[in-house]
Short mmCIF file of C-alpha atoms in Angstrom, two decimals:
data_model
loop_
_atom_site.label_atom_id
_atom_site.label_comp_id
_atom_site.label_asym_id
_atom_site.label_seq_id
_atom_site.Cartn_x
_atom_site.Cartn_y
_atom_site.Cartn_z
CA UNK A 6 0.00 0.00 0.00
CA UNK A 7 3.32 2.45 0.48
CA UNK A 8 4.33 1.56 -2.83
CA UNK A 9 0.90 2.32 -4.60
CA UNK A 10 0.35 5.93 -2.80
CA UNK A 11 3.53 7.45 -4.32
CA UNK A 12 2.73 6.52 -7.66
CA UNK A 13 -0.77 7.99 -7.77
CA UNK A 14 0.94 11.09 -5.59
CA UNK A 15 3.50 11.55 -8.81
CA UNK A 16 0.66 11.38 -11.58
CA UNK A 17 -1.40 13.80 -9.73
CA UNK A 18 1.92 16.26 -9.95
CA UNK A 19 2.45 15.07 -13.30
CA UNK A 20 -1.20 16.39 -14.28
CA UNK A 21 -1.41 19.39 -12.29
CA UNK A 22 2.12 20.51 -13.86
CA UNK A 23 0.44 19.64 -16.94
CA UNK A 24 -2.56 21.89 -16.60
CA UNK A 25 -0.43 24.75 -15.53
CA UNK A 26 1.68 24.79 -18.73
CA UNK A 27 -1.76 24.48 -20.82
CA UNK A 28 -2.81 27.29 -18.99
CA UNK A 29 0.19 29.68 -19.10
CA UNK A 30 0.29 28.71 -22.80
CA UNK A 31 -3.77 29.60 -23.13
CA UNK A 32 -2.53 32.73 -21.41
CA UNK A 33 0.15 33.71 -23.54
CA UNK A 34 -1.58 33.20 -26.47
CA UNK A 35 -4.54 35.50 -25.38
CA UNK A 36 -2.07 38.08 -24.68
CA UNK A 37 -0.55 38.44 -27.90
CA UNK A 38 -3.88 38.17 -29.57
CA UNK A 39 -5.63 40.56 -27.84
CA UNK A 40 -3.04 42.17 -25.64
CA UNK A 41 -0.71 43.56 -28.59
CA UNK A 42 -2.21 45.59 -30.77
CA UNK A 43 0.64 45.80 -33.38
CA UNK A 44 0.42 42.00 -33.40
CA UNK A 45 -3.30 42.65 -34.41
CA UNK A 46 -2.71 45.12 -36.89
CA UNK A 47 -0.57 42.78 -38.59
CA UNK A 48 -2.35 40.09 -39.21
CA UNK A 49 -4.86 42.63 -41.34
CA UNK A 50 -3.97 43.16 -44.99
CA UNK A 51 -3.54 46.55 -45.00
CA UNK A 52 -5.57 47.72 -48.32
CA UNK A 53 -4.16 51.39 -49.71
CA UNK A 54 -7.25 53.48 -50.84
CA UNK A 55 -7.23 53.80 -54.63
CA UNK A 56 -6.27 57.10 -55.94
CA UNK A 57 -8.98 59.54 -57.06
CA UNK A 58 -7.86 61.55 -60.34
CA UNK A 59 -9.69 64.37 -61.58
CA UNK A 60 -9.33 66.33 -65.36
CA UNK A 61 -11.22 69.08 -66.70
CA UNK A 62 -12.64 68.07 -69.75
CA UNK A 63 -12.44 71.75 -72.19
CA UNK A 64 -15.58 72.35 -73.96
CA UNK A 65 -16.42 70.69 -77.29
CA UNK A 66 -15.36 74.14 -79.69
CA UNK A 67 -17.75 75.15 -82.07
CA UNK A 68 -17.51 75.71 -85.63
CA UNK A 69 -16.79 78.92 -86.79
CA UNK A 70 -19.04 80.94 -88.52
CA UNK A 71 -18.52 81.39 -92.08
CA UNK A 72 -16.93 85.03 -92.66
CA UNK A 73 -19.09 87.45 -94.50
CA UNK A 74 -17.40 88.87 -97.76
CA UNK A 75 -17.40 92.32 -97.63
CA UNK A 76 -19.84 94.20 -100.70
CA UNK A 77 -17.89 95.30 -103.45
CA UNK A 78 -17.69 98.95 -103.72
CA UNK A 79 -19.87 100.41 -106.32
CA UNK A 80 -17.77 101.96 -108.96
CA UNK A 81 -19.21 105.38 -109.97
CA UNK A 82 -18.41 107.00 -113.16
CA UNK A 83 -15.50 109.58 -113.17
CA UNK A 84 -16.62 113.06 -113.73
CA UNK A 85 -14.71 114.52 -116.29
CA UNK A 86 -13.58 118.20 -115.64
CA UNK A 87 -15.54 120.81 -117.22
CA UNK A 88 -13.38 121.87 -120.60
CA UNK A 89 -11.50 124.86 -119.27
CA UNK A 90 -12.23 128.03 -121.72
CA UNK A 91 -8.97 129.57 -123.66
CA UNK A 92 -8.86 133.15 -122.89
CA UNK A 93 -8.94 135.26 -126.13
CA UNK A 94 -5.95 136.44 -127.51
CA UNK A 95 -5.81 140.47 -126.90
CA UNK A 96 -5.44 142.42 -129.90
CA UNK A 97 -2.33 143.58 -131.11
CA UNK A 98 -1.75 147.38 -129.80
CA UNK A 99 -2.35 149.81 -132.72
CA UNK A 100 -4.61 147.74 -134.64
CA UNK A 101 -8.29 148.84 -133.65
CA UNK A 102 -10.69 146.06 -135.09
CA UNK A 103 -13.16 146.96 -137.63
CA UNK A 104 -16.27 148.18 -136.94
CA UNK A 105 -18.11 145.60 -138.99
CA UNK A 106 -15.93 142.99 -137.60
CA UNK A 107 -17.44 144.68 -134.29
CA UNK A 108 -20.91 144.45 -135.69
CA UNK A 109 -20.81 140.73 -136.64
CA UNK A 110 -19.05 139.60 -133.01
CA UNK A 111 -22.08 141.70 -131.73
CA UNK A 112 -24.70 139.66 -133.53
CA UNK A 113 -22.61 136.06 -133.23
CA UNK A 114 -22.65 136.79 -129.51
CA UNK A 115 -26.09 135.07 -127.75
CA UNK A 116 -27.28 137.30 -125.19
CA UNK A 117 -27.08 136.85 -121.57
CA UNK A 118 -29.75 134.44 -120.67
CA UNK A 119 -30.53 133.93 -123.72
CA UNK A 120 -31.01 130.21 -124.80
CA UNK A 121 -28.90 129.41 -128.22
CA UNK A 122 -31.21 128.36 -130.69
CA UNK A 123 -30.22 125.15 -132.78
CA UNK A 124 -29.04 126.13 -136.27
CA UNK A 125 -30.71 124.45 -139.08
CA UNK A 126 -28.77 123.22 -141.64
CA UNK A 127 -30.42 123.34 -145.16
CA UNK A 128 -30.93 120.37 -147.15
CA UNK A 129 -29.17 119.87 -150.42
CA UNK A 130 -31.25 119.42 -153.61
CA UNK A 131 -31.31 115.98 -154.83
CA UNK A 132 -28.60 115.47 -157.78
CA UNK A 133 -31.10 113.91 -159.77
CA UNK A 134 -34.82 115.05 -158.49
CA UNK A 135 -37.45 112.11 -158.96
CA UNK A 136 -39.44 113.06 -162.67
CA UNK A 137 -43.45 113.40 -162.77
CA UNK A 138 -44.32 110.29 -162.02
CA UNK A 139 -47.56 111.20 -164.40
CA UNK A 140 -45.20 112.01 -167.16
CA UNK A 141 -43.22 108.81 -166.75
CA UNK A 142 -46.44 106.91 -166.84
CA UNK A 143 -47.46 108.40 -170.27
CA UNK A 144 -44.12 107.88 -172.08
CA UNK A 145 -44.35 104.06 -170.67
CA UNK A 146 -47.23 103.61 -172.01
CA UNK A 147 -46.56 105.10 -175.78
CA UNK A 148 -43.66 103.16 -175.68
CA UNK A 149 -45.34 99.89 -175.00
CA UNK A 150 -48.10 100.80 -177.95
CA UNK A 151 -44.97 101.37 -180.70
CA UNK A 152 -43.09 98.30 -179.81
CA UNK A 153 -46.00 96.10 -180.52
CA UNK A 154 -45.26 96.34 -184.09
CA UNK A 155 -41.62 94.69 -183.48
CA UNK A 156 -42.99 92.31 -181.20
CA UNK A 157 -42.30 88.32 -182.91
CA UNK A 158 -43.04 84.71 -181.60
CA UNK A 159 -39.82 83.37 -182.50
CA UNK A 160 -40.05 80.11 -184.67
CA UNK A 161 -37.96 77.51 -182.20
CA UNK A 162 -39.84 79.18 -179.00
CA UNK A 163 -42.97 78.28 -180.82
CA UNK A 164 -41.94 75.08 -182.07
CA UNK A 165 -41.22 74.08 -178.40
CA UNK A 166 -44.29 75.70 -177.00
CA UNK A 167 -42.52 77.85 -175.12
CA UNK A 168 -44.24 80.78 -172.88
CA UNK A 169 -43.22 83.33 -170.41
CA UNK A 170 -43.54 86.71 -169.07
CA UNK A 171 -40.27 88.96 -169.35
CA UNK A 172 -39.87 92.60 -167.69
CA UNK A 173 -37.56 94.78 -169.08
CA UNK A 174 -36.19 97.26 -167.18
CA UNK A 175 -35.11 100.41 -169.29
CA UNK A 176 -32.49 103.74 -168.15
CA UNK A 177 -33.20 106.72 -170.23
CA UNK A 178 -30.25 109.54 -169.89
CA UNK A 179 -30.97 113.25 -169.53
CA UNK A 180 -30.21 113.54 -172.89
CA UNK A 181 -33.19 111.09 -173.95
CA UNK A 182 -31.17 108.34 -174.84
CA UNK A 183 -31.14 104.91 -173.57
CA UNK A 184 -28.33 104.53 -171.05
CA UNK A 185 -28.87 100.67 -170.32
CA UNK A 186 -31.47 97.78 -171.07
CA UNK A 187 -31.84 94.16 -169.24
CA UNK A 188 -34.08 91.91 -168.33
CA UNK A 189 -35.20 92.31 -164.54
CA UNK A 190 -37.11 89.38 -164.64
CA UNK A 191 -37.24 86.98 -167.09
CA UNK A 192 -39.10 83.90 -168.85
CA UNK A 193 -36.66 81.24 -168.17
CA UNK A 194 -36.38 80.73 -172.31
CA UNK A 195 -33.49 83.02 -173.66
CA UNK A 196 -34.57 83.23 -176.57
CA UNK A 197 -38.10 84.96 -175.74
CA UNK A 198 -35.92 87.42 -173.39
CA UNK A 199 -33.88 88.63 -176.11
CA UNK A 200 -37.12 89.16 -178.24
CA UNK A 201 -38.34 91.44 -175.71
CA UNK A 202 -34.90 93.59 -175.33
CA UNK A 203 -35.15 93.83 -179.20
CA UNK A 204 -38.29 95.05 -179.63
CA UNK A 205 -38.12 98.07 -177.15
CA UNK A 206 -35.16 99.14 -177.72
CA UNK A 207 -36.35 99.51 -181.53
CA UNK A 208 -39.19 101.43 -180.27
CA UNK A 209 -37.66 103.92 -178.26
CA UNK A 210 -36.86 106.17 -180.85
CA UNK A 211 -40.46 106.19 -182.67
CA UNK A 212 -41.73 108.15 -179.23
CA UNK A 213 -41.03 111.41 -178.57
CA UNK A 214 -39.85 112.37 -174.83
CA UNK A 215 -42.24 114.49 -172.75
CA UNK A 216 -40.98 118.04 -172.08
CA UNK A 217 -41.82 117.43 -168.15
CA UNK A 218 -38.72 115.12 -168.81
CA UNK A 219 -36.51 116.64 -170.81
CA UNK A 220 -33.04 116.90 -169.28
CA UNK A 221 -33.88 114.23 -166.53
CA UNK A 222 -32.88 110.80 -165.82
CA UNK A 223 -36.11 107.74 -165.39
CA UNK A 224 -36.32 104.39 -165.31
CA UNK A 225 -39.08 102.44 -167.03
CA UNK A 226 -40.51 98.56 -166.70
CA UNK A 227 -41.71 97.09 -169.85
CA UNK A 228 -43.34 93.99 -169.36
CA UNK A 229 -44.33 92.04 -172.92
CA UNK A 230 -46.27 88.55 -172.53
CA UNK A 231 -45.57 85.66 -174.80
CA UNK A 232 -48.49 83.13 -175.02
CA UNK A 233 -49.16 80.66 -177.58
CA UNK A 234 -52.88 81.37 -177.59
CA UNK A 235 -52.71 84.89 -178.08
CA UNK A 236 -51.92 85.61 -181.36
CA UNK A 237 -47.91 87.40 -181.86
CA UNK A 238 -49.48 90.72 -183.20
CA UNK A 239 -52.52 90.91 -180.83
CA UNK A 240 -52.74 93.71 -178.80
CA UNK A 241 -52.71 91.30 -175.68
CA UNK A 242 -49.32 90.40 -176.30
CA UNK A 243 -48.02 93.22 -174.67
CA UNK A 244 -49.61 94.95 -171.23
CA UNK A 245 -49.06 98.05 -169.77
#
């Protein structure tokens, strides 16, 4: 029974030194966990605030407006200077001037206030004044009536049955002779044109110029008409 109470008296040491050292080390752990607060702050990941950045953001700018030509100056018509007047030369010292020379300066000279009046210049006389047109009516017609007696159908205008009308324009001089002859308008058959020429130029000098025209230059159209039907000496073969 000696022998069995030391045993139990060294594992009852044994436990209670046990429990102390569990509890110191319970202790010391507290301490650092909750006694240090460096120890604390450690543990903690320490998390750095992120950084804030700020910009001003200028203003969108705006298009420009489109400049606004100018308007053109208005270009006004130079005034020309009023013609400056030559002074007149002084007469020479001894000479007096005339008295009609005075007289006609006198009259040239407008008066004051006076408006000039417009000088009208006279018309020249025609050259070659226009003859009675009743006169040249009645020779045209006297000359038409002679040339009917040299009026002819010629034989290969007849023969072809050719017709036409042919005017004849005739000059007469102022010294009553024929200056020219043609054909203004003709038949379209030569041969019936140069009929016509022939006949009134042979008939010109059977009529007698009218004293209204004497010493005057006229023209006269002749117009002679050559149809097949009409006979070559009717009177219908020529018109006036």
């Amino acid at each position: 029974m000696s022998a069995v109470m030391p045993r139990e008296l060294r594992g009852y040491r044994e436990s209670r030194a046990f429990n102390y050292a569990l509890a110191f080390s319970l202790l010391l752990h507290a301490l650092l966990l909750f006694g240090l607060p460096g120890f604390r702050d450690a543990k903690r990941p320490s998390i750095a605030p992120g950084l804030i950045t700020a910009r001003l953001v200028q203003p969108q700018a705006l298009p420009a407006a489109p400049a606004v030509a100018p308007p053109a100056p208005i270009a006004r018509p130079a005034l020309r200077p009023a013609p400056r007047l030559e002074p007149a030369a002084p007469l020479a010292p001894g000479i007096p001037a005339s008295p009609a020379a005075s007289a006609e300066s006198a009259s040239a000279a407008p008066a004051p206030g006076a408006e000039a009046e417009p000088q009208e210049h006279p018309v020249a006389p025609s050259a070659e004044p226009a003859a009675d047109a009743g006169s040249v009516d009645q020779y045209r017609l006297q000359l038409i009536g002679a040339a009917k007696r040299y009026k002819r159908y010629p034989r290969v205008a007849m023969d072809n049955n050719w017709e036409g009308d042919v005017v004849v324009r005739m000059v007469i001089g102022a010294d009553g002779m024929i200056a020219s002859v043609s054909v203004k308008t003709g038949s379209g058959h030569e041969v019936l044109d140069s009929q016509a020429l022939e006949m009134f130029k042979r008939a010109k000098p059977l009529v007698p110029i009218p004293s209204a025209l004497l010493g005057k230059e006229f023209i006269l159209e002749l117009r002679a008409i050559y149809n097949l039907m009409v006979d070559a000496t009717a009177d219908r073969a020529l018109i006036p």
